Amino acid sequence: MQKISFRKVYSIIIFLMIWVYFSLNAKYLNFPASHLMRWIFPACLIILMVLQNGKKIAKPPFIFWIFSIAVLPSIILSDYRATGIVKYFSWIFILYGSYIFFIGLKNTDYLKRYLRILFVVLVIYQILNFFFVVSGANYDSGRALGITTNANTLGVYANLAYWATFYEMRHTKIRSRKILWMILTITTVVTSIVSGSRTAFVVLMLNILISIIILFRKSPFFVVYILVAVLVSYLVLSGTFNNVLNITALDRLLKEGGTSRDNLWIPAIDLWKQHEVFGVGYTVSGIYNPVETGMAFHNSYISFLTECGLWGCLILGSGMIIFLKKIVLTLNRKNSDGEFLIAVIMGLNIMIAAWGESFMFAVGSTEGFTFWFLVAWIAAYMKLLHR
C-alpha cells in the first residue's frame, strides 16, 4: 500500500512540476506563483524519494560532471559571478534532482509512466493552442502564439506534442482512439506551421521524415517511401510549392537568410573573440548584447560560446558526443523501449530548435527545463536498463 501511495503522489507532483514550467512561457493557464513553485515541486520529489529509499542518494550522471567542468571556469572568472552561480545551481536542481528521482524508481516500467505524464501536459497544451489557432486569438504580426507568449515557443511545443500524439497513435489498439490521436497529430502539424517559426518548420519536416521511417521500416517498399518523402521535403523547403502553400515560416526561411540572425550573431562572435578561452560568464551573455541588452543572442550554441568560450564548448561538446554514443548503443539493444526512442527524438527536436533560440543551457524557460528533464530521464533509463 505504501508504494502505491508514493506512486500516486509522485505522479501528481511530476504533473504539477511540468505544468509549472510550462506556465513560464504561457500567457494563459498559468500556475499560481509559478516562479516559486518551480523549485518547491522538484524539492518535494527529491525529499520523498530519499525518504523512501532510506536516505540513499544516487551518484550524479556522467553528463553532470561534463557540464560542470565546462561551465565552472567561466563562472569563477566572470564579472557577474553571482548570476552564474545561481543559474548553475538551478540547473543542478533540475538535472540532478530529476535524476535522483528517476534512478530511485529502480524499474524502467515505472520510469516510462512519468515520461507519459510529460506527454499528457504536451497534449493538453496542444489542444488549447490549437483552439486559439483556429479561433484567431492571440496572433502577432500574422503569426500564431496559441496560449504562449512567443510564436517560436509555440512551434517548439507543437513539435514536441507531435511525438506525444504520434506515440499514443502507434500504441493504442482501439481504432476510434487511433483515429483521435491521428487527428491530434495533424493539429500539431498545423500549429507548428502557423507559428511562422523557421526553425520549427525545419524540425517539423524532419519529424515527418522520421515518423515515416518508423511507420514503414518493415515495409518492402521502405526505400521508395523514404525517397518520396525526401523528394517532397526538398521541394517544399526549396520553395517550389510555396506560391500555392503560402506558408509564413517557409517564406521567412527562404527570404530572410535561412535561420540566420546576422544582426545578433556577428556581434556575438565579436564578443567571443575578446574572451576566447573561458567566455564572459555562464548565462550572462545578454548583459553584453549591444543589440538587445538583457537578451541572449537567439542561438543557444553561439550564446554558450560567448559565455563559456572554447573551453566550455570543447568539454561539453565532447561529453555530448559520448552521451549520444551511449544512446545509440542503447537504441540498438533489443530490450530498449519505444518510449526511450521518443524521448531521444524529443531531445533532438529541442537541440535543433535551440539554433534559433537561447534556452538550451539553462533551466529558466520551458524548453530548457524540458530538455534537461529529458536528459535526466534518458540517463536514468540507460542506467536502469544496464542493471
Short mmCIF file of N, CA, C and O in Angstrom, two decimals, residues 269-365:
data_model
loop_
_atom_site.label_atom_id
_atom_site.label_comp_id
_atom_site.label_asym_id
_atom_site.label_seq_id
_atom_site.Cartn_x
_atom_site.Cartn_y
_atom_site.Cartn_z
N ILE A 269 29.90 36.83 -32.03
CA ILE A 269 31.22 36.31 -32.38
C ILE A 269 32.30 37.33 -32.04
O ILE A 269 33.39 36.97 -31.54
N ASP A 270 32.02 38.60 -32.29
CA ASP A 270 32.98 39.66 -31.94
C ASP A 270 33.22 39.69 -30.43
O ASP A 270 34.37 39.88 -29.98
N LEU A 271 32.17 39.47 -29.65
CA LEU A 271 32.30 39.42 -28.18
C LEU A 271 33.13 38.22 -27.77
O LEU A 271 34.00 38.33 -26.89
N TRP A 272 32.88 37.07 -28.39
CA TRP A 272 33.65 35.87 -28.05
C TRP A 272 35.14 36.06 -28.33
O TRP A 272 35.99 35.59 -27.56
N LYS A 273 35.48 36.75 -29.41
CA LYS A 273 36.88 36.96 -29.76
C LYS A 273 37.64 37.74 -28.69
O LYS A 273 38.87 37.66 -28.60
N GLN A 274 36.91 38.47 -27.86
CA GLN A 274 37.53 39.21 -26.77
C GLN A 274 37.70 38.34 -25.52
O GLN A 274 38.42 38.71 -24.59
N HIS A 275 37.02 37.19 -25.50
CA HIS A 275 37.08 36.28 -24.33
C HIS A 275 37.10 34.84 -24.86
O HIS A 275 36.21 34.04 -24.53
N GLU A 276 38.08 34.51 -25.66
CA GLU A 276 38.04 33.27 -26.44
C GLU A 276 38.07 32.00 -25.61
O GLU A 276 37.38 31.04 -25.93
N VAL A 277 38.86 31.96 -24.55
CA VAL A 277 39.09 30.70 -23.84
C VAL A 277 37.95 30.34 -22.89
O VAL A 277 37.37 29.25 -22.98
N PHE A 278 37.58 31.25 -21.99
CA PHE A 278 36.58 30.94 -20.97
C PHE A 278 35.29 31.75 -21.08
O PHE A 278 34.37 31.57 -20.29
N GLY A 279 35.20 32.65 -22.05
CA GLY A 279 33.96 33.39 -22.26
C GLY A 279 33.72 34.48 -21.23
O GLY A 279 34.54 34.72 -20.35
N VAL A 280 32.55 35.09 -21.34
CA VAL A 280 32.20 36.22 -20.45
C VAL A 280 31.53 35.77 -19.17
O VAL A 280 31.37 36.55 -18.23
N GLY A 281 31.11 34.51 -19.11
CA GLY A 281 30.45 34.00 -17.90
C GLY A 281 29.17 33.27 -18.24
O GLY A 281 28.36 33.73 -19.07
N TYR A 282 28.97 32.15 -17.60
CA TYR A 282 27.80 31.30 -17.85
C TYR A 282 26.49 32.08 -17.67
O TYR A 282 26.26 32.68 -16.62
N THR A 283 25.65 32.07 -18.69
CA THR A 283 24.29 32.65 -18.76
C THR A 283 24.24 34.18 -18.70
O THR A 283 23.16 34.75 -18.56
N VAL A 284 25.37 34.87 -18.85
CA VAL A 284 25.33 36.34 -18.73
C VAL A 284 25.60 37.06 -20.05
O VAL A 284 25.85 38.26 -20.06
N SER A 285 25.54 36.35 -21.18
CA SER A 285 25.86 36.99 -22.46
C SER A 285 24.90 38.13 -22.78
O SER A 285 25.28 39.09 -23.46
N GLY A 286 23.67 38.03 -22.29
CA GLY A 286 22.70 39.08 -22.56
C GLY A 286 23.12 40.44 -22.04
O GLY A 286 22.76 41.48 -22.61
N ILE A 287 23.89 40.46 -20.97
CA ILE A 287 24.38 41.72 -20.40
C ILE A 287 25.29 42.44 -21.38
O ILE A 287 25.35 43.67 -21.41
N TYR A 288 25.97 41.67 -22.22
CA TYR A 288 26.93 42.23 -23.17
C TYR A 288 26.34 42.41 -24.57
O TYR A 288 27.05 42.82 -25.48
N ASN A 289 25.07 42.09 -24.75
CA ASN A 289 24.43 42.17 -26.06
C ASN A 289 24.24 43.64 -26.47
O ASN A 289 23.45 44.35 -25.85
N PRO A 290 24.95 44.11 -27.50
CA PRO A 290 24.84 45.52 -27.89
C PRO A 290 23.57 45.83 -28.69
O PRO A 290 23.22 47.00 -28.87
N VAL A 291 22.89 44.79 -29.16
CA VAL A 291 21.70 44.99 -29.99
C VAL A 291 20.42 44.93 -29.15
O VAL A 291 19.56 45.80 -29.26
N GLU A 292 20.29 43.89 -28.32
CA GLU A 292 19.14 43.73 -27.44
C GLU A 292 19.65 43.49 -26.02
O GLU A 292 19.78 42.35 -25.58
N THR A 293 19.94 44.55 -25.32
CA THR A 293 20.53 44.43 -23.99
C THR A 293 19.61 43.63 -23.06
O THR A 293 18.41 43.88 -22.98
N GLY A 294 20.21 42.68 -22.37
CA GLY A 294 19.45 41.83 -21.47
C GLY A 294 18.97 40.54 -22.11
O GLY A 294 18.53 39.62 -21.42
N MET A 295 19.08 40.45 -23.43
CA MET A 295 18.67 39.25 -24.16
C MET A 295 19.90 38.52 -24.68
O MET A 295 20.86 39.16 -25.11
N ALA A 296 19.86 37.19 -24.63
CA ALA A 296 20.94 36.42 -25.23
C ALA A 296 20.84 36.53 -26.75
O ALA A 296 19.96 37.22 -27.27
N PHE A 297 21.72 35.83 -27.46
CA PHE A 297 21.89 36.09 -28.89
C PHE A 297 21.03 35.24 -29.82
O PHE A 297 21.39 35.01 -30.97
N HIS A 298 19.89 34.75 -29.34
CA HIS A 298 18.93 33.98 -30.16
C HIS A 298 19.60 32.80 -30.86
O HIS A 298 19.26 32.46 -31.99
N ASN A 299 20.53 32.19 -30.18
CA ASN A 299 21.16 30.95 -30.64
C ASN A 299 21.86 30.34 -29.44
O ASN A 299 22.82 30.91 -28.93
N SER A 300 21.37 29.20 -28.98
CA SER A 300 21.91 28.60 -27.76
C SER A 300 23.40 28.30 -27.87
O SER A 300 24.15 28.46 -26.91
N TYR A 301 23.83 27.86 -29.04
CA TYR A 301 25.22 27.43 -29.23
C TYR A 301 26.17 28.62 -29.31
O TYR A 301 27.25 28.61 -28.70
N ILE A 302 25.77 29.65 -30.05
CA ILE A 302 26.60 30.86 -30.12
C ILE A 302 26.62 31.56 -28.77
O ILE A 302 27.66 32.06 -28.33
N SER A 303 25.48 31.59 -28.10
CA SER A 303 25.42 32.19 -26.76
C SER A 303 26.35 31.44 -25.80
O SER A 303 27.07 32.06 -25.01
N PHE A 304 26.33 30.11 -25.87
CA PHE A 304 27.19 29.31 -24.99
C PHE A 304 28.66 29.55 -25.31
O PHE A 304 29.50 29.59 -24.40
N LEU A 305 28.98 29.72 -26.59
CA LEU A 305 30.35 30.02 -26.99
C LEU A 305 30.82 31.33 -26.37
O LEU A 305 31.94 31.42 -25.85
N THR A 306 29.98 32.35 -26.42
CA THR A 306 30.37 33.64 -25.84
C THR A 306 30.45 33.56 -24.32
O THR A 306 31.24 34.27 -23.70
N GLU A 307 29.66 32.69 -23.72
CA GLU A 307 29.59 32.61 -22.26
C GLU A 307 30.69 31.74 -21.65
O GLU A 307 31.23 32.06 -20.59
N CYS A 308 30.98 30.62 -22.30
CA CYS A 308 31.92 29.65 -21.73
C CYS A 308 33.16 29.41 -22.60
O CYS A 308 34.02 28.61 -22.22
N GLY A 309 33.25 30.10 -23.72
CA GLY A 309 34.45 30.06 -24.55
C GLY A 309 34.74 28.70 -25.16
O GLY A 309 33.92 27.77 -25.13
N LEU A 310 35.93 28.60 -25.73
CA LEU A 310 36.36 27.34 -26.35
C LEU A 310 36.42 26.21 -25.35
O LEU A 310 36.11 25.07 -25.66
N TRP A 311 36.86 26.53 -24.13
CA TRP A 311 36.94 25.51 -23.08
C TRP A 311 35.58 24.84 -22.88
O TRP A 311 35.45 23.61 -22.95
N GLY A 312 34.55 25.64 -22.64
CA GLY A 312 33.23 25.10 -22.37
C GLY A 312 32.68 24.32 -23.55
O GLY A 312 32.10 23.24 -23.39
N CYS A 313 32.86 24.85 -24.77
CA CYS A 313 32.32 24.20 -25.97
C CYS A 313 33.01 22.86 -26.24
O CYS A 313 32.35 21.87 -26.57
N LEU A 314 34.33 22.82 -26.09
CA LEU A 314 35.06 21.58 -26.35
C LEU A 314 34.73 20.51 -25.31
O LEU A 314 34.53 19.33 -25.64
N ILE A 315 34.67 20.91 -24.04
CA ILE A 315 34.37 19.95 -22.97
C ILE A 315 32.95 19.43 -23.11
O ILE A 315 32.72 18.21 -23.13
N LEU A 316 31.98 20.35 -23.21
CA LEU A 316 30.59 19.92 -23.29
C LEU A 316 30.31 19.20 -24.60
O LEU A 316 29.58 18.20 -24.63
N GLY A 317 30.89 19.69 -25.70
CA GLY A 317 30.70 19.03 -26.99
C GLY A 317 31.20 17.60 -26.98
O GLY A 317 30.53 16.68 -27.46
N SER A 318 32.39 17.39 -26.40
CA SER A 318 32.95 16.03 -26.30
C SER A 318 32.06 15.14 -25.44
O SER A 318 31.81 13.97 -25.77
N GLY A 319 31.59 15.72 -24.33
CA GLY A 319 30.73 14.95 -23.43
C GLY A 319 29.41 14.57 -24.09
O GLY A 319 28.92 13.44 -23.93
N MET A 320 28.83 15.49 -24.86
CA MET A 320 27.57 15.20 -25.54
C MET A 320 27.74 14.13 -26.61
O MET A 320 26.85 13.30 -26.81
N ILE A 321 28.88 14.13 -27.26
CA ILE A 321 29.15 13.09 -28.27
C ILE A 321 29.21 11.72 -27.60
O ILE A 321 28.65 10.73 -28.10
N ILE A 322 29.89 11.64 -26.47
CA ILE A 322 29.96 10.37 -25.72
C ILE A 322 28.57 9.95 -25.25
O ILE A 322 28.19 8.78 -25.34
N PHE A 323 27.80 10.93 -24.76
CA PHE A 323 26.43 10.66 -24.30
C PHE A 323 25.56 10.15 -25.45
O PHE A 323 24.80 9.18 -25.29
N LEU A 324 25.67 10.78 -26.62
CA LEU A 324 24.91 10.35 -27.79
C LEU A 324 25.32 8.95 -28.24
O LEU A 324 24.49 8.16 -28.71
N LYS A 325 26.63 8.64 -28.11
CA LYS A 325 27.10 7.30 -28.46
C LYS A 325 26.45 6.24 -27.56
O LYS A 325 26.03 5.18 -28.04
N LYS A 326 26.34 6.55 -26.26
CA LYS A 326 25.67 5.63 -25.33
C LYS A 326 24.21 5.46 -25.70
O LYS A 326 23.65 4.36 -25.58
N ILE A 327 23.57 6.55 -26.14
CA ILE A 327 22.17 6.49 -26.54
C ILE A 327 22.00 5.56 -27.75
O ILE A 327 21.09 4.73 -27.78
N VAL A 328 22.88 5.71 -28.73
CA VAL A 328 22.81 4.86 -29.93
C VAL A 328 22.98 3.39 -29.56
O VAL A 328 22.26 2.52 -30.07
N LEU A 329 23.93 3.11 -28.68
CA LEU A 329 24.14 1.72 -28.24
C LEU A 329 22.91 1.17 -27.53
O LEU A 329 22.55 0.00 -27.71
N THR A 330 22.24 2.02 -26.74
CA THR A 330 21.02 1.60 -26.05
C THR A 330 19.89 1.35 -27.04
O THR A 330 19.13 0.39 -26.91
N LEU A 331 19.77 2.22 -28.04
CA LEU A 331 18.73 2.04 -29.06
C LEU A 331 18.91 0.73 -29.83
O LEU A 331 17.93 0.14 -30.29
N ASN A 332 20.14 0.28 -29.95
CA ASN A 332 20.43 -0.96 -30.68
C ASN A 332 20.16 -2.21 -29.85
O ASN A 332 20.16 -3.32 -30.39
N ARG A 333 19.91 -2.01 -28.55
CA ARG A 333 19.60 -3.17 -27.71
C ARG A 333 18.17 -3.62 -27.94
O ARG A 333 17.26 -2.80 -28.07
N LYS A 334 17.96 -4.91 -27.96
CA LYS A 334 16.63 -5.46 -28.25
C LYS A 334 15.62 -5.14 -27.16
O LYS A 334 14.42 -5.10 -27.41
N ASN A 335 16.11 -4.92 -25.92
CA ASN A 335 15.17 -4.71 -24.83
C ASN A 335 14.92 -3.24 -24.53
O ASN A 335 14.34 -2.90 -23.51
N SER A 336 15.38 -2.33 -25.42
CA SER A 336 15.04 -0.92 -25.24
C SER A 336 13.61 -0.68 -25.71
O SER A 336 13.08 -1.42 -26.54
N ASP A 337 12.96 0.36 -25.19
CA ASP A 337 11.53 0.57 -25.42
C ASP A 337 11.26 1.73 -26.36
O ASP A 337 12.11 2.61 -26.57
N GLY A 338 10.00 1.77 -26.88
CA GLY A 338 9.59 2.85 -27.76
C GLY A 338 9.63 4.20 -27.07
O GLY A 338 9.91 5.22 -27.70
N GLU A 339 9.35 4.21 -25.78
CA GLU A 339 9.37 5.48 -25.03
C GLU A 339 10.77 6.08 -25.03
O GLU A 339 10.92 7.31 -25.09
N PHE A 340 11.79 5.24 -24.97
CA PHE A 340 13.16 5.73 -24.98
C PHE A 340 13.46 6.43 -26.30
O PHE A 340 14.04 7.52 -26.33
N LEU A 341 13.05 5.82 -27.40
CA LEU A 341 13.26 6.42 -28.72
C LEU A 341 12.55 7.77 -28.82
O LEU A 341 13.13 8.75 -29.31
N ILE A 342 11.31 7.85 -28.34
CA ILE A 342 10.55 9.11 -28.40
C ILE A 342 11.22 10.18 -27.55
O ILE A 342 11.32 11.34 -27.97
N ALA A 343 11.71 9.80 -26.36
CA ALA A 343 12.40 10.77 -25.50
C ALA A 343 13.65 11.31 -26.19
O ALA A 343 13.94 12.51 -26.12
N VAL A 344 14.39 10.44 -26.86
CA VAL A 344 15.60 10.86 -27.58
C VAL A 344 15.24 11.81 -28.72
O VAL A 344 15.89 12.85 -28.90
N ILE A 345 14.20 11.47 -29.48
CA ILE A 345 13.80 12.33 -30.60
C ILE A 345 13.33 13.69 -30.08
O ILE A 345 13.65 14.73 -30.68
N MET A 346 12.60 13.70 -28.98
CA MET A 346 12.18 14.98 -28.40
C MET A 346 13.38 15.83 -28.01
O MET A 346 13.41 17.05 -28.24
N GLY A 347 14.38 15.18 -27.40
CA GLY A 347 15.59 15.90 -27.03
C GLY A 347 16.29 16.49 -28.26
O GLY A 347 16.75 17.64 -28.24
N LEU A 348 16.36 15.70 -29.35
CA LEU A 348 16.96 16.19 -30.59
C LEU A 348 16.15 17.34 -31.18
O LEU A 348 16.71 18.28 -31.75
N ASN A 349 14.82 17.27 -31.05
CA ASN A 349 13.97 18.38 -31.50
C ASN A 349 14.37 19.68 -30.83
O ASN A 349 14.50 20.72 -31.48
N ILE A 350 14.56 19.61 -29.52
CA ILE A 350 14.92 20.81 -28.77
C ILE A 350 16.32 21.28 -29.14
O ILE A 350 16.57 22.49 -29.24
N MET A 351 17.23 20.34 -29.35
CA MET A 351 18.59 20.71 -29.73
C MET A 351 18.62 21.45 -31.07
O MET A 351 19.38 22.41 -31.24
N ILE A 352 17.79 21.03 -32.01
CA ILE A 352 17.73 21.72 -33.30
C ILE A 352 17.05 23.07 -33.15
O ILE A 352 17.52 24.09 -33.68
N ALA A 353 15.95 23.10 -32.39
CA ALA A 353 15.24 24.37 -32.16
C ALA A 353 16.13 25.38 -31.46
O ALA A 353 15.97 26.60 -31.64
N ALA A 354 17.09 24.89 -30.68
CA ALA A 354 18.00 25.77 -29.94
C ALA A 354 18.89 26.60 -30.85
O ALA A 354 19.49 27.58 -30.41
N TRP A 355 18.97 26.22 -32.13
CA TRP A 355 19.76 27.01 -33.08
C TRP A 355 19.16 28.41 -33.26
O TRP A 355 19.86 29.36 -33.57
N GLY A 356 17.85 28.52 -33.06
CA GLY A 356 17.20 29.81 -33.25
C GLY A 356 16.76 30.49 -31.98
O GLY A 356 16.17 31.58 -32.01
N GLU A 357 17.03 29.88 -30.81
CA GLU A 357 16.65 30.46 -29.52
C GLU A 357 17.75 30.18 -28.50
O GLU A 357 18.57 29.27 -28.68
N SER A 358 17.74 30.94 -27.40
CA SER A 358 18.83 30.83 -26.40
C SER A 358 18.33 30.22 -25.10
O SER A 358 18.43 30.82 -24.04
N PHE A 359 17.79 29.01 -25.17
CA PHE A 359 17.19 28.43 -23.97
C PHE A 359 17.86 27.16 -23.48
O PHE A 359 17.55 26.67 -22.40
N MET A 360 18.77 26.58 -24.22
CA MET A 360 19.13 25.17 -24.01
C MET A 360 20.04 24.90 -22.82
O MET A 360 19.96 23.85 -22.19
N PHE A 361 20.90 25.83 -22.48
CA PHE A 361 21.92 25.53 -21.48
C PHE A 361 21.61 26.11 -20.10
O PHE A 361 22.50 26.30 -19.28
N ALA A 362 20.34 26.40 -19.86
CA ALA A 362 19.88 26.82 -18.54
C ALA A 362 18.45 26.30 -18.38
O ALA A 362 17.88 25.74 -19.32
N VAL A 363 17.86 26.47 -17.21
CA VAL A 363 16.52 25.91 -16.98
C VAL A 363 15.52 27.02 -16.64
O VAL A 363 14.52 26.78 -15.97
N GLY A 364 15.76 28.23 -17.12
CA GLY A 364 14.86 29.34 -16.83
C GLY A 364 13.67 29.43 -17.76
O GLY A 364 12.84 30.32 -17.61
N SER A 365 13.57 28.53 -18.72
CA SER A 365 12.45 28.53 -19.67
C SER A 365 11.84 27.14 -19.74
O SER A 365 12.44 26.16 -19.29
#
